[in-house]
CSV table of C-alpha atoms and ligand atoms in Angstrom, one decimal:
chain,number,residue,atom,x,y,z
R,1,UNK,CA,0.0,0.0,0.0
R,2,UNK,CA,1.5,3.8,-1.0
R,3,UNK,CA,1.9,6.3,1.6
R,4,UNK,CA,0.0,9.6,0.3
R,5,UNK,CA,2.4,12.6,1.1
R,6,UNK,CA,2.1,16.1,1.0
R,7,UNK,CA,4.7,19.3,1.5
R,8,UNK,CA,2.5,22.6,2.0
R,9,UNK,CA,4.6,25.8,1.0
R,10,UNK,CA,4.2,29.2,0.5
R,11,UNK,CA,5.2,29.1,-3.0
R,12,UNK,CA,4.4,25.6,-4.2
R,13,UNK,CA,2.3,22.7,-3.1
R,14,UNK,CA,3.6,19.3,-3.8
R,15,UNK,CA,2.1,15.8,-3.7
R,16,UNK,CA,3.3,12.3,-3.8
R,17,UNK,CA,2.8,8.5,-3.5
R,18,UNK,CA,5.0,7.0,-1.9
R,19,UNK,CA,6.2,2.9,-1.9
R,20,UNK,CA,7.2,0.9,1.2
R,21,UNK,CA,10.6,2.0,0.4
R,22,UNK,CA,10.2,5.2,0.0
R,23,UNK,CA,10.4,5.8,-3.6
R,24,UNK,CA,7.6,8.4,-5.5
R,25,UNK,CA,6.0,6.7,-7.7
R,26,UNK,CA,3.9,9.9,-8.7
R,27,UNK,CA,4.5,13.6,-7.8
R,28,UNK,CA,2.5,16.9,-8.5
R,29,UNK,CA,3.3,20.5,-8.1
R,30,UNK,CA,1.3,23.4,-8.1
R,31,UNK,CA,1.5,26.6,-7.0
R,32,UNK,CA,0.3,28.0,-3.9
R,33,UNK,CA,-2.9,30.3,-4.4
R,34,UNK,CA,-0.8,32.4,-1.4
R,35,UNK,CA,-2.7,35.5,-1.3
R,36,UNK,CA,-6.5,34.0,-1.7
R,37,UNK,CA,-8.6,32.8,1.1
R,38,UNK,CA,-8.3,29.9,3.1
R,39,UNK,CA,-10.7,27.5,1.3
R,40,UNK,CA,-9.1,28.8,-2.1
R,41,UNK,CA,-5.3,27.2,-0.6
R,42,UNK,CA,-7.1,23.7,0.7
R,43,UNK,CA,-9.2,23.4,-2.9
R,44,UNK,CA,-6.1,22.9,-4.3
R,45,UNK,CA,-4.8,21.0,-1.9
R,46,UNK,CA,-8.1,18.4,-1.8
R,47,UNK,CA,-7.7,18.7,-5.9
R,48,UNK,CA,-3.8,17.4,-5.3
R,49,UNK,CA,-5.0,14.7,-2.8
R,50,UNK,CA,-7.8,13.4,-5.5
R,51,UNK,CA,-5.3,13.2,-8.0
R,52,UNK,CA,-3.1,11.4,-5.6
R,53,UNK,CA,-5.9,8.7,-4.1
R,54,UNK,CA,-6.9,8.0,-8.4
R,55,UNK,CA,-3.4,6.9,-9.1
R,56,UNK,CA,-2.8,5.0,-6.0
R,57,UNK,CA,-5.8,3.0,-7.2
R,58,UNK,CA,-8.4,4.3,-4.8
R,59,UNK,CA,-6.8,3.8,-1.9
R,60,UNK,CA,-3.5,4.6,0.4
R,61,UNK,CA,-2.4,3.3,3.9
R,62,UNK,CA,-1.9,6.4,5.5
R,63,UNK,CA,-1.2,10.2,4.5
R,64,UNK,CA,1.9,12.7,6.0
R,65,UNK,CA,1.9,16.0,5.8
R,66,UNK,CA,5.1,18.4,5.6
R,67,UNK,CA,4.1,21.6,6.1
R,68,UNK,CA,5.8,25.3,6.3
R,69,UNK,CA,5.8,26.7,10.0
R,70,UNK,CA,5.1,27.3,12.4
R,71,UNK,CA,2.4,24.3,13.1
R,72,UNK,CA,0.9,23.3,16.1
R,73,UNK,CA,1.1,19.2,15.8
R,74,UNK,CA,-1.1,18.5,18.7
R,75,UNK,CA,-3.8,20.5,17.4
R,76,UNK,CA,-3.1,19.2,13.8
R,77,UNK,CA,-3.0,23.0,12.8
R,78,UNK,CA,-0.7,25.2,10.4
R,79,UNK,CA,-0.1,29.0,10.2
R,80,UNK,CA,2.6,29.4,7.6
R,81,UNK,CA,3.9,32.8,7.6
R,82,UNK,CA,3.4,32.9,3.9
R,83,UNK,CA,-0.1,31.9,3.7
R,84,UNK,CA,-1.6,34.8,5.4
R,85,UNK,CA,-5.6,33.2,5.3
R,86,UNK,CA,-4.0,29.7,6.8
R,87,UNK,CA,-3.9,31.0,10.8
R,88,UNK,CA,-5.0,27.7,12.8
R,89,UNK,CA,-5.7,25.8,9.4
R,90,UNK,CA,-7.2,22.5,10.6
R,91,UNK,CA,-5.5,20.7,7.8
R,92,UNK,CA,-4.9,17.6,9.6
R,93,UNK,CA,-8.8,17.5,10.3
R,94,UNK,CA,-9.4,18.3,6.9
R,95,UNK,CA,-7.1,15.7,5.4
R,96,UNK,CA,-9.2,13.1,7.4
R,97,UNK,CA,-12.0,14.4,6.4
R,98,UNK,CA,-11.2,13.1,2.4
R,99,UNK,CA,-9.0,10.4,3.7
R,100,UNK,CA,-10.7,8.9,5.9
R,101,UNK,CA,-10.1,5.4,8.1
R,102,UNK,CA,-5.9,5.8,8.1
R,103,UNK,CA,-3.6,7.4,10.1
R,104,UNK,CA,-2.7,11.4,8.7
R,105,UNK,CA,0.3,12.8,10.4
R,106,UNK,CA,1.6,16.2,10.4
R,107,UNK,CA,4.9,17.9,10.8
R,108,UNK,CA,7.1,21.0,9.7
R,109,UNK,CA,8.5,21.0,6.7
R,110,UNK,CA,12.2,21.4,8.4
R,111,UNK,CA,11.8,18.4,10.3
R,112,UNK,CA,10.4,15.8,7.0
R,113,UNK,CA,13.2,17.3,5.1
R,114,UNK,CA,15.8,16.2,7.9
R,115,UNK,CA,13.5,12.7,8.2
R,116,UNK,CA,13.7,12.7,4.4
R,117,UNK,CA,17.5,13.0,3.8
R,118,UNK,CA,18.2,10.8,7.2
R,119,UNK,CA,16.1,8.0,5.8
R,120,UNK,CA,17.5,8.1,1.7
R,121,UNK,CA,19.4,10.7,1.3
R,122,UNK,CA,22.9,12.3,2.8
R,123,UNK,CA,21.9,11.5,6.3
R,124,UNK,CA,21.5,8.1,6.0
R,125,UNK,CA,23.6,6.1,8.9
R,126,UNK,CA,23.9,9.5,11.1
R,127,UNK,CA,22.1,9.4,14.4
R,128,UNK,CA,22.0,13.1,15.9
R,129,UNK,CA,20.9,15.3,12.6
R,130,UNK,CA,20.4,18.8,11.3
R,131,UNK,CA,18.7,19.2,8.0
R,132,UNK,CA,18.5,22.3,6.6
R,133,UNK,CA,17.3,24.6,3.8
R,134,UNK,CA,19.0,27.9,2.6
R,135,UNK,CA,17.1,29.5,0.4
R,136,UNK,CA,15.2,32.3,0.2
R,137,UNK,CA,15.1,31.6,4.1
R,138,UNK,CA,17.0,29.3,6.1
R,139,UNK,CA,15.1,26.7,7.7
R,140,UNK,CA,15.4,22.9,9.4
R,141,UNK,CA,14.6,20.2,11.5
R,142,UNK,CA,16.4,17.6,13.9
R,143,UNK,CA,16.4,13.8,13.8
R,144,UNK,CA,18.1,12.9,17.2
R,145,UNK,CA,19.0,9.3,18.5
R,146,UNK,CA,17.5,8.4,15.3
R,147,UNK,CA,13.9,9.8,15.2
R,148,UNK,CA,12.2,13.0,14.4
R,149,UNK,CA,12.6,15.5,16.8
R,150,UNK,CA,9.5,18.1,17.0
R,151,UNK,CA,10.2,19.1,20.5
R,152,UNK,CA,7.1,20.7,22.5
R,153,UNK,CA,4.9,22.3,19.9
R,154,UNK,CA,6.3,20.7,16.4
R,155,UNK,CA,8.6,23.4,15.4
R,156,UNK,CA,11.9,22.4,17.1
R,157,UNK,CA,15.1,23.0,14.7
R,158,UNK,CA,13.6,26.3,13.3
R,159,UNK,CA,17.5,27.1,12.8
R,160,UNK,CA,16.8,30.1,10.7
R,161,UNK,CA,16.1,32.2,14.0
R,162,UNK,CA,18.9,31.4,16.1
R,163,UNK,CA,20.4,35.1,16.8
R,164,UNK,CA,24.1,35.3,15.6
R,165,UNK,CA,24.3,39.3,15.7
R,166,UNK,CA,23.0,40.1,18.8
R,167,UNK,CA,23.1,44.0,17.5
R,168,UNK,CA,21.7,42.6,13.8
R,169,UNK,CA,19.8,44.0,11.2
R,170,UNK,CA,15.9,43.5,11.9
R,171,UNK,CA,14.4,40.4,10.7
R,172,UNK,CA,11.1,39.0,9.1
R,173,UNK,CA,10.1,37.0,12.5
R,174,UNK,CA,10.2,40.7,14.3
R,175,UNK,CA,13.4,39.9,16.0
R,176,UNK,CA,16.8,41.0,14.7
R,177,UNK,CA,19.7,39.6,13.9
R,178,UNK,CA,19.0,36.2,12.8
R,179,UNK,CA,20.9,33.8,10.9
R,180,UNK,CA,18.4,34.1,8.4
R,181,UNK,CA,18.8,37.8,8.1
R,182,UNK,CA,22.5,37.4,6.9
R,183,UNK,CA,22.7,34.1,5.0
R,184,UNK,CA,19.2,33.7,3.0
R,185,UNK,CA,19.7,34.0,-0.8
R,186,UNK,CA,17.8,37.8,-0.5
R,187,UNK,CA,19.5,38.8,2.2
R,188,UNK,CA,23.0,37.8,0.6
R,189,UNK,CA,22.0,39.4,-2.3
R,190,UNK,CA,20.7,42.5,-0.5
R,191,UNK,CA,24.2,42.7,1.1
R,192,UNK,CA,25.8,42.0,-2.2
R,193,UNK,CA,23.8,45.3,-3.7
R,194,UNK,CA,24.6,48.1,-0.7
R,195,UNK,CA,28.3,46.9,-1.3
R,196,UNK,CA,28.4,47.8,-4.8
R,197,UNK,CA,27.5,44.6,-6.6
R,198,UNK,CA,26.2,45.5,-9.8
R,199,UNK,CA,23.2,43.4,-9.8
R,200,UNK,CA,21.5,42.7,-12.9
R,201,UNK,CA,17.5,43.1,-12.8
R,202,UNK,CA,15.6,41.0,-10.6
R,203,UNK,CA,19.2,39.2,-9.5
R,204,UNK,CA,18.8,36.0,-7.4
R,205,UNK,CA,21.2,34.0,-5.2
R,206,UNK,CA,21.8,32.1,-8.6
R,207,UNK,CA,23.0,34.9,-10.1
R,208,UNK,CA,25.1,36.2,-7.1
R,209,UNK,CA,26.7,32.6,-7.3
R,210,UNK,CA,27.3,33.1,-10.9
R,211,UNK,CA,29.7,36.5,-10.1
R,212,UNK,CA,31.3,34.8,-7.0
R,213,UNK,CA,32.3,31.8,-9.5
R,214,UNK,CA,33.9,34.8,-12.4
R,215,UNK,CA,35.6,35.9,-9.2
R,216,UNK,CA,33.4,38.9,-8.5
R,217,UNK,CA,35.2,40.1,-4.8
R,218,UNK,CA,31.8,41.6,-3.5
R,219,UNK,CA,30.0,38.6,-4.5
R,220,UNK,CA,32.2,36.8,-3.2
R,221,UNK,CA,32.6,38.1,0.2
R,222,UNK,CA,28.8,37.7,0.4
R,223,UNK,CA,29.5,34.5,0.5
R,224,UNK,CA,31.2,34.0,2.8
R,225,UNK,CA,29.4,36.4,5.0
R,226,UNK,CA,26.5,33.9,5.0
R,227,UNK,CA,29.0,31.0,5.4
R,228,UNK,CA,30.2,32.6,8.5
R,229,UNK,CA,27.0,33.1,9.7
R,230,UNK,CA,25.5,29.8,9.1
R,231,UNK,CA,28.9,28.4,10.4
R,232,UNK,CA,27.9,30.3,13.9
R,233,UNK,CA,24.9,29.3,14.4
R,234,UNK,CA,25.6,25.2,13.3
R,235,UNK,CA,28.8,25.6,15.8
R,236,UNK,CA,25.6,26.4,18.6
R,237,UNK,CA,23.3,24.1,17.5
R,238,UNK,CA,25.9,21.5,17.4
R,239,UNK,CA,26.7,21.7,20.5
R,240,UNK,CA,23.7,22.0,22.0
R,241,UNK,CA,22.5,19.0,20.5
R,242,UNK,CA,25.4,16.8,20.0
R,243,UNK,CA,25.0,16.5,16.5
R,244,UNK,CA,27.3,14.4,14.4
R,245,UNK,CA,25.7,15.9,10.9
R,246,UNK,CA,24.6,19.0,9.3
R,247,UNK,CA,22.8,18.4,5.7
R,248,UNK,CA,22.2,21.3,4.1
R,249,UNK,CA,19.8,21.7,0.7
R,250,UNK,CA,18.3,24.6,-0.9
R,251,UNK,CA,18.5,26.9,-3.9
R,252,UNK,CA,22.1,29.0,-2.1
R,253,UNK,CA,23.3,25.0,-0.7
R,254,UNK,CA,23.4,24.8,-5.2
R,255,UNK,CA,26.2,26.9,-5.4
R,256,UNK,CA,28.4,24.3,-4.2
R,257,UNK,CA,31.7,24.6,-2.7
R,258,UNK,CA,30.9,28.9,-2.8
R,259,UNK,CA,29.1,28.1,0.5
R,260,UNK,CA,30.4,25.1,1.3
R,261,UNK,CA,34.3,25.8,1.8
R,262,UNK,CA,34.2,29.2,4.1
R,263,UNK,CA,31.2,27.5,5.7
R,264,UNK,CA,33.9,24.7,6.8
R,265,UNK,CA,36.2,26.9,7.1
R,266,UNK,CA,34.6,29.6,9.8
R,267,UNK,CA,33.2,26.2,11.2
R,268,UNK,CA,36.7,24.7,12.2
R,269,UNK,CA,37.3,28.1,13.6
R,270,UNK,CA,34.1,28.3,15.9
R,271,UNK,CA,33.6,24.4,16.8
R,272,UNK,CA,36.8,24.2,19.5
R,273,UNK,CA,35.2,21.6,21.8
R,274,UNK,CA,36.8,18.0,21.2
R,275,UNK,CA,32.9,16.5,20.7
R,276,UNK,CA,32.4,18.8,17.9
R,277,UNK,CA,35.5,17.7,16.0
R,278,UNK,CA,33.4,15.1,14.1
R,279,UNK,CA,31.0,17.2,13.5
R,280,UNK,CA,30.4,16.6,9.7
R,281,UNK,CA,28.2,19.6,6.9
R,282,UNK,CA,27.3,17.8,3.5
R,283,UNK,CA,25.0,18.8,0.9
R,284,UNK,CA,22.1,17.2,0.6
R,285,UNK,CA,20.8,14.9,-1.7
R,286,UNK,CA,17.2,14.7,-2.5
R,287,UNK,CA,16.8,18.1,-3.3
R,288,UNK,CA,12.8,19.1,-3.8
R,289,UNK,CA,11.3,15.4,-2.8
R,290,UNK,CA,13.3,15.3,0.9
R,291,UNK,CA,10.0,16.8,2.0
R,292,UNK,CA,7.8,14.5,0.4
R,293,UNK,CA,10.2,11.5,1.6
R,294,UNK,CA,9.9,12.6,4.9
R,295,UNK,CA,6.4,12.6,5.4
R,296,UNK,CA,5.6,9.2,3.9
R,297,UNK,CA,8.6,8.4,6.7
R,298,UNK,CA,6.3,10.2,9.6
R,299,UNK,CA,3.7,7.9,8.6
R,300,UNK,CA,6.2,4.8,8.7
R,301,UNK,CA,7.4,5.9,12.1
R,302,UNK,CA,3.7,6.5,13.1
T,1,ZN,ZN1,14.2,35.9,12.8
């Protein structure tokens, strides 16, 4: 029996069948109706799960849904900062509701991306796990001693908020001086611009990756201005949690070693303590899907 899996964004929707072994056997993507009412958001997501149900033959052995924070997993409720009419969205009710008679879980998209890549993708063997996403925000989840970790209300590992300027600029959650507010694609590109990088028209953190590459010293140094800051924050989390892996995926994690070598780099520099010494970053590997992967996983796990 497939596993029916969802991953509710602010930009896209996605839906998938999963097998026993994880593998998606059909995905959809649409985008998210973001700025339209509530009931405009779930009619395409009811349309998606249709879809879904008609190829699995009719019927599925359980459904998991990823979805974009924060979410409130005993209450099976979402408010993703990026769809404003989902505050309290019952969507674990409401998946029931057209799936009914099997279990629907729900967790944060952070954490079924770290379940996703721990269970097929560059996390596979680790035991104390961060995944993350750097992209047009930084985001993540844990998978500690082996199992998703979604701490008291479902949105532990929301890595993108731990403070590594304590005098920072301000940032999107209302706070300031984030680790997303340094190292998200916009805001390196943002930096990038009020340094005197010539940005071309409606530039991106693929285009700031393409200038860093041709050796562009601005774009460059943007780089590793996130790097540092990302390095600072997984040097705390680390050692809070133990962890012996970082993944990291996401539209800036494509620029390869751009982020990746300064991000090891300031890393060695902050992460003194002898347990932190095998404490390993890798790119991820699933890329879109982890998501999807770690839902149907969540369901597995039940
Ligand atoms: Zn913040």
């Amino acid at each position: 029996m497939h596993t029916l899996c969802l991953d509710i964004g602010g930009t896209k929707i996605a839906a998938g069948l999963a097998d026993p072994s994880g593998d998606l056997v059909h995905t959809a993507k649409r985008r998210t109706p973001a700025a339209e009412g509530a009931e405009a958001v779930w009619d395409v997501v009811a349309a998606m799960i249709a879809d879904a149900l008609h190829a699995a033959g009719g019927a599925v052995g359980g459904v998991g849904i990823a979805s974009a924070g924060p979410i409130d997993r005993h209450r099976g409720t979402v408010s993703p900062i990026n769809i404003a009419s989902w505050r309290g969205f019952p969507v674990r009710d409401r998946v029931s509701a057209v799936v009914p008679g099997v279990p629907v879980e729900l967790g944060g998209d952070g954490v079924c991306m770290a379940l996703g890549e721990h269970w097929l993708g560059a996390g596979r063997g680790a035991r104390f796990l961060l995944g993350m996403v750097v992209s047009t925000g930084v985001g993540g989840g844990l998978v500690l001693d082996g199992a998703p970790y979604p701490g008291r209300t479902g949105n532990a590992g929301h890595v993108g908020h731990v403070v590594v300027d304590e005098d920072g600029a301000q940032c999107a959650c209302g706070g300031r001086g984030c680790v997303e507010s340094i190292a998200s694609g916009p805001s390196m590109v943002r930096w990038a611009c009020d340094n005197g990088w010539c940005a071309p028209r409606g530039a991106g953190a693929k285009e700031l990756a393409g200038a860093a590459a041709a050796g562009d010293t601005v774009a460059l140094a943007a780089f590793r201005r996130g790097a540092t800051a990302l390095a600072a924050m997984i040097a705390s989390v680390g050692a809070v949690c133990d962890l012996d892996l970082v993944v990291i995926g996401g539209g800036v994690a494509k620029s390869g070693r751009l982020l990746f070598d300064p991000l090891r780099a300031a890393l060695s520099d902050y992460a003194r303590l002898d347990f932190l010494a095998g404490l390993r970053v890798a790119p991820a590997q699933l890329g879109g899907t982890a998501g999807l992967v770690g839902a149907a996983r969540l369901v597995g796990l039940g």
